[in-house]
Amino acid sequence: MTSIFAVLTALLLAPCEAAPAKDQCVICHATMGDAHQAILKSFSRDIHREVGLSCSSCHGGDSSSDDPGKAMSAEEGFIGAPTKAETPKFCGKCHSDPATMKKYNPSLPVDQEVKYFTSIHGKRLQAGDAKVAVCTNCHTAHSIRPAKDPSSTVYSKNIPQTCGKCHSDAKLMASYKLPADQVAKYTGSVHGRALLEKGDTAAPVCNTCHGNHGAVPPGVENIGHVCGMCHAHNEEFFEAGPMAKAWKKRKFHICATCHDHHDIKHPTSELLSTGDGICRKCHPSDSRQVKAAGIMKAKLDEISDSYLAAEKSIQAAEEKGLDMAEARDLWDGARMSLFQSKTSVHTFRPEKVAEAASPGIEATLKARRSADEAVREFGQRRVGLGIASLFLTLLALGLYLKVRDLESGQS
């Protein structure tokens, strides 16, 4: 039975362009137990096999020889399984070689290994820490798929789980004095819900902020730039505003101080509440800063309420079959004003928030008036139609009775 499986496995893996017609690595390892057979099964879908590479492409040796001594001899360049410390350079034989990568996938960068050794993982590995992640911890060893493949360990939706293999391990993280709740927090965050619940693969995930191979925790000096990769205007407004210098002097994290790190929630105007808003963490209730926050909150609430009211009016009109194209254009345009007014909060200037919100408030009020007027006219037309219908019905009834009387008299 084992020999039959070996033959079938060999046939399964045979179509590799660069692999020998009879890959003795496959034939031999297929007879060596479940663990080896699992590797062969995994490798059958590996991207390296799909581009024509075989076992010996990475591990060396002579895969055409059925003599284990010759096949795995030093003379034949046999390397075998690398240690964890050897893995980055082992993968780098190809992935750091421009000529090799140009042959198989020119779009892949060739600096992953160099970047890895600038990361916390790489630096600790060089210092002798064998517990840190290397290439195979994230990409696996024999079932590597392209990052765009949903089955890949580094596909966007799978990255939290991949990073969580280590970073959710409480015992492992305790040895580094790190928390193990980052993935749990991320899952419930505005970013995590967008990715994992709504399927938005453009949403930020671990490597968006921390990097891929050069993974380094964002520090006080650069966390604003990291968030600014997506939230460019927020960073721009903050850096030009009155808070930037004071925060840097106190070594506050520019974005995370208000929005947190991994458990970032959807921001609402309640962050600016004069009661228990975020500004109260530092400023007393009677301070000008908290008063400014209250003014900004009121303006955000005004445009939000106006936006929602206009939407409700437009929907009510459309449900009656009325053409609301012009009103909906106004409403759609107000959405940008709503976003801009929220972004303008990072200037910490109420007048800037009001300036951004005013066009949207005006547009939504106009859209709402248009929709409400259309509904009123529709109602008036229905009343008029009802009266006209009643008049015509009575007229028809009168004519009918008159005709009947005439016919009755003639008979």
XYZ file of C-alpha atoms in Angstrom:
411
model
C 0.000 0.000 0.000
C 2.828 2.362 0.895
C 4.580 1.705 -2.408
C 1.362 2.437 -4.296
C 1.069 5.777 -2.469
C 4.677 6.530 -3.326
C 4.052 5.953 -7.022
C 0.871 8.038 -6.991
C 2.628 10.866 -5.171
C 5.517 10.749 -7.611
C 3.094 10.950 -10.524
C 1.283 13.846 -8.862
C 4.461 15.851 -8.547
C 5.937 14.780 -11.881
C 4.783 17.669 -14.133
C 7.376 20.142 -12.725
C 9.157 21.680 -15.676
C 12.537 21.896 -13.949
C 12.153 18.744 -11.871
C 13.630 15.444 -13.049
C 11.271 13.014 -14.782
C 11.662 10.696 -11.775
C 12.197 12.707 -8.616
C 13.768 10.241 -6.207
C 13.234 12.703 -3.341
C 9.484 12.318 -3.790
C 9.568 8.566 -4.351
C 11.686 7.927 -1.262
C 10.019 10.348 1.143
C 6.570 9.062 0.187
C 7.502 5.816 1.947
C 8.710 7.464 5.156
C 5.525 7.976 7.148
C 2.698 10.456 7.584
C 4.853 13.499 8.336
C 6.790 13.148 5.074
C 3.639 12.394 3.090
C 2.027 15.542 4.522
C 4.994 17.575 3.282
C 4.654 16.108 -0.208
C 0.927 16.810 -0.234
C 1.509 20.415 0.852
C 4.252 20.922 -1.703
C 1.941 19.797 -4.514
C 0.301 23.267 -4.308
C 3.396 25.275 -3.441
C 4.136 28.246 -5.701
C 7.736 27.108 -6.082
C 6.645 23.778 -7.525
C 4.208 25.558 -9.852
C 7.054 27.555 -11.407
C 9.108 24.393 -11.947
C 11.249 24.083 -8.831
C 11.727 20.827 -6.950
C 13.065 19.597 -3.607
C 16.675 19.794 -4.774
C 16.202 23.410 -5.906
C 16.237 24.391 -2.233
C 17.790 21.437 -0.425
C 20.435 20.535 -2.991
C 21.548 16.999 -3.751
C 20.965 14.752 -6.751
C 17.240 14.051 -7.068
C 17.799 11.688 -9.996
C 19.752 9.166 -7.934
C 18.027 6.399 -6.004
C 21.157 5.927 -3.895
C 20.607 7.948 -0.682
C 24.345 8.193 -0.080
C 24.930 9.809 -3.471
C 21.677 11.782 -3.580
C 22.363 13.451 -0.228
C 26.123 13.776 -0.469
C 28.111 16.941 0.098
C 29.655 16.450 -3.330
C 26.190 16.843 -4.850
C 25.610 20.036 -2.853
C 23.111 18.558 -0.417
C 22.052 21.040 2.263
C 19.117 19.351 3.942
C 16.829 21.165 6.342
C 18.257 24.508 7.516
C 18.276 25.496 11.159
C 16.150 28.437 12.210
C 19.208 30.685 12.285
C 20.112 29.588 8.750
C 16.629 30.035 7.269
C 16.785 33.712 6.156
C 19.988 33.171 4.202
C 18.686 29.803 2.976
C 15.669 31.522 1.377
C 17.848 34.466 0.398
C 19.885 32.286 -1.972
C 17.158 32.968 -4.503
C 15.112 35.786 -3.020
C 18.135 38.083 -2.662
C 19.442 37.302 -6.153
C 18.064 39.718 -8.800
C 18.934 37.373 -11.665
C 17.038 34.466 -10.126
C 13.994 36.507 -9.160
C 13.866 38.133 -12.582
C 13.587 34.660 -14.065
C 10.672 33.575 -11.875
C 8.905 36.708 -10.622
C 10.403 40.108 -11.531
C 7.758 41.927 -9.463
C 9.098 40.600 -6.155
C 11.670 42.799 -4.384
C 15.068 41.294 -3.645
C 15.676 43.128 -0.366
C 13.513 40.996 1.948
C 16.515 39.366 3.608
C 18.280 42.691 4.122
C 15.120 44.216 5.580
C 14.555 41.192 7.791
C 17.861 41.750 9.563
C 16.840 45.351 10.308
C 13.670 44.100 12.024
C 13.243 43.191 15.678
C 12.908 39.569 14.597
C 16.121 39.659 12.580
C 18.165 41.472 15.207
C 17.110 39.032 17.903
C 17.877 36.090 15.642
C 21.397 37.416 15.102
C 21.714 37.759 18.871
C 20.957 34.057 19.231
C 17.231 34.127 20.002
C 15.766 31.030 18.321
C 12.185 31.834 19.372
C 11.691 34.714 16.951
C 9.904 34.426 13.627
C 11.813 33.586 10.453
C 10.581 33.158 6.871
C 8.920 29.798 7.482
C 6.977 30.978 10.534
C 5.004 33.366 8.358
C 5.138 31.771 4.902
C 5.336 28.075 5.927
C 7.998 25.819 4.427
C 6.311 23.660 1.787
C 2.847 25.153 1.154
C 3.730 28.703 0.149
C 1.119 30.541 -1.904
C 1.212 34.038 -3.468
C 0.038 36.823 -1.166
C -3.016 37.454 -3.373
C -4.195 33.834 -2.952
C -6.931 33.583 -0.254
C -5.347 30.338 0.952
C -1.992 32.026 1.564
C -0.859 32.604 5.135
C 0.045 36.158 4.108
C -3.225 36.963 2.332
C -4.668 40.112 3.913
C -7.507 38.395 5.771
C -5.148 35.699 7.092
C -2.375 37.974 8.365
C -3.860 38.570 11.854
C -4.030 34.813 12.355
C -0.500 34.366 11.008
C 0.970 37.038 13.278
C -1.203 35.753 16.091
C 0.481 32.353 16.045
C 3.234 34.034 18.042
C 1.734 37.300 19.217
C -1.345 35.646 20.744
C 0.782 33.090 22.581
C 0.660 34.432 26.139
C 3.554 32.296 27.360
C 5.808 33.254 24.462
C 4.937 36.951 24.670
C 5.483 36.972 28.429
C 9.115 36.062 27.816
C 9.447 39.353 25.917
C 7.261 41.334 28.341
C 4.761 41.950 25.548
C 0.956 41.706 25.698
C -0.741 38.857 23.855
C -4.052 40.585 23.152
C -3.146 42.553 20.028
C -4.989 40.272 17.618
C -8.071 40.153 19.841
C -8.077 43.948 20.036
C -7.515 44.322 16.296
C -10.388 41.948 15.510
C -12.851 44.272 17.248
C -11.333 47.486 15.889
C -12.655 49.606 13.027
C -9.862 48.235 10.839
C -10.363 44.625 11.880
C -14.115 44.704 11.339
C -13.656 46.262 7.907
C -11.270 43.476 6.908
C -12.687 40.432 8.667
C -16.425 41.181 8.635
C -16.910 43.365 5.565
C -14.173 41.719 3.496
C -12.415 45.007 2.694
C -8.907 43.790 1.847
C -7.742 47.403 1.521
C -8.204 47.868 5.272
C -5.003 48.155 7.328
C -3.677 44.934 8.808
C -0.604 44.132 10.944
C 1.987 44.562 8.190
C 0.402 47.791 6.921
C 1.594 49.574 10.048
C 4.493 47.409 11.207
C 5.991 46.501 7.846
C 6.592 43.097 6.330
C 10.137 41.830 6.462
C 11.483 44.932 8.201
C 8.901 44.765 10.991
C 9.581 47.412 13.633
C 7.103 48.833 16.175
C 6.226 52.448 15.241
C 7.823 54.809 17.743
C 6.848 58.192 19.118
C 8.598 60.011 16.286
C 7.102 58.055 13.395
C 3.691 56.748 14.447
C 2.034 59.809 12.922
C 3.743 59.089 9.607
C 2.603 55.462 9.762
C -1.031 56.461 10.264
C -0.519 59.243 7.734
C 0.115 56.708 4.980
C -3.684 56.361 4.857
C -4.848 59.383 6.851
C -2.685 61.953 5.093
C -4.769 65.063 5.808
C -5.188 64.133 9.470
C -1.417 64.048 9.861
C -0.960 67.233 7.843
C -3.494 69.172 9.924
C -2.103 67.898 13.210
C 1.505 68.739 12.332
C 0.491 72.285 11.376
C -1.741 72.731 14.425
C -1.127 74.033 17.939
C -0.750 70.588 19.558
C 2.139 69.070 17.608
C 5.086 70.681 19.410
C 3.615 70.172 22.877
C 2.855 66.518 22.196
C 6.302 65.803 20.808
C 7.885 67.500 23.802
C 5.886 65.265 26.140
C 6.542 62.218 23.918
C 2.846 61.581 23.345
C 1.993 59.218 20.500
C 0.410 61.570 17.993
C -2.495 59.365 16.839
C -2.549 56.607 19.446
C -2.983 58.942 22.425
C -6.561 59.627 21.328
C -7.356 56.665 19.086
C -5.412 53.846 20.802
C -3.281 51.259 18.997
C -4.723 47.929 17.954
C -8.260 48.487 19.286
C -9.056 51.620 17.292
C -12.777 52.311 17.416
C -14.911 54.112 14.859
C -14.520 57.785 15.826
C -17.692 59.715 16.598
C -18.346 63.220 17.851
C -18.541 61.785 21.380
C -14.739 61.880 21.429
C -15.168 65.660 21.705
C -17.761 65.540 24.467
C -17.177 68.118 27.185
C -18.354 65.558 29.728
C -16.252 62.438 29.273
C -14.637 63.056 25.891
C -11.029 62.314 25.043
C -9.922 65.914 25.619
C -10.829 65.593 29.297
C -7.946 63.127 29.719
C -5.617 66.128 29.794
C -7.712 69.311 29.992
C -10.048 70.455 32.817
C -13.729 70.933 32.010
C -13.578 74.743 32.145
C -10.512 75.049 29.904
C -10.608 76.777 26.530
C -9.490 73.523 24.911
C -12.540 71.617 26.179
C -14.801 74.522 25.219
C -13.311 74.417 21.716
C -13.965 70.682 21.617
C -17.601 71.308 22.519
C -17.967 73.813 19.683
C -16.453 71.365 17.198
C -18.724 68.584 18.459
C -21.804 70.754 17.990
C -20.830 71.513 14.405
C -20.144 67.845 13.634
C -23.501 66.885 15.121
C -25.209 69.590 13.064
C -23.851 68.380 9.737
C -24.371 64.712 10.658
C -27.990 65.304 11.692
C -28.643 67.385 8.591
C -27.057 64.720 6.400
C -29.203 61.938 7.890
C -32.381 64.042 7.745
C -31.775 64.816 4.066
C -31.214 61.131 3.340
C -34.504 60.246 5.043
C -36.406 62.903 3.058
C -34.877 61.798 -0.248
C -35.700 58.151 0.426
C -39.295 59.063 1.295
C -39.636 60.920 -2.008
C -38.020 58.132 -4.036
C -40.357 55.557 -2.475
C -43.217 57.516 -4.041
C -41.572 57.230 -7.448
C -40.357 60.833 -7.551
C -37.190 61.788 -9.392
C -34.698 62.965 -6.774
C -31.567 62.976 -8.948
C -30.759 66.627 -8.265
C -31.382 66.325 -4.527
C -29.317 63.148 -4.334
C -26.433 64.879 -6.135
C -26.500 67.573 -3.465
C -26.612 64.922 -0.750
C -23.735 62.955 -2.299
C -21.664 66.130 -2.470
C -22.348 66.806 1.199
C -20.727 63.486 2.125
C -17.319 64.905 1.229
C -18.005 67.952 3.379
C -18.929 65.607 6.240
C -15.627 63.752 5.888
C -13.666 66.982 5.618
C -15.271 68.438 8.724
C -14.308 65.324 10.709
C -10.770 65.502 9.364
C -10.579 69.208 10.230
C -10.941 68.330 13.911
C -7.214 67.551 13.783
C -6.519 71.277 13.311
C -8.051 71.779 16.805
C -9.607 74.985 15.480
C -13.438 75.261 15.641
C -13.489 77.779 12.805
C -11.807 75.264 10.476
C -14.405 72.626 11.308
C -17.200 75.130 10.686
C -15.591 76.167 7.400
C -15.494 72.557 6.209
C -19.006 71.740 7.443
C -20.860 74.801 6.129
C -21.070 73.763 2.440
C -22.363 70.349 3.459
C -24.971 71.766 5.816
C -26.176 74.144 3.103
C -26.315 71.345 0.515
C -28.205 68.946 2.780
C -30.738 71.600 3.768
C -31.317 72.387 0.105
C -31.648 68.686 -0.743
C -34.072 68.164 2.130
C -36.209 71.155 1.127
C -36.316 69.880 -2.445
C -37.380 66.388 -1.357
C -39.949 67.635 1.154
C -41.421 70.038 -1.414
C -41.655 67.237 -3.968
C -43.510 65.076 -1.436
C -45.899 67.949 -0.630
C -46.597 68.536 -4.320
C -47.129 64.817 -4.742
C -49.660 64.878 -1.909
C -51.433 67.889 -3.402
C -51.592 66.186 -6.784
C -53.098 63.118 -5.165
C -55.744 65.250 -3.438
C -56.486 67.033 -6.711
C -56.641 63.730 -8.533
C -58.975 62.379 -5.872
C -61.326 65.369 -6.165
C -61.279 65.172 -9.962
C -61.924 61.440 -9.836
C -64.844 61.960 -7.456
C -66.288 64.698 -9.713
C -65.968 62.529 -12.808
C -67.511 59.590 -10.964
C -70.493 61.702 -9.880
C -70.804 63.140 -13.385
C -70.777 59.676 -14.892
C -73.350 58.520 -12.356
C -75.569 61.520 -13.152
C -75.320 60.858 -16.879
C -76.155 57.233 -16.299
C -79.256 58.114 -14.287
C -80.313 60.712 -16.861
C -79.940 58.255 -19.724
C -81.880 55.640 -17.800
C -84.731 58.103 -17.155
C -84.865 59.037 -20.828
C -84.947 55.431 -21.897
C -87.644 54.694 -19.327
C -89.835 57.560 -20.636
C -89.555 56.412 -24.220
C -90.702 52.930 -23.339
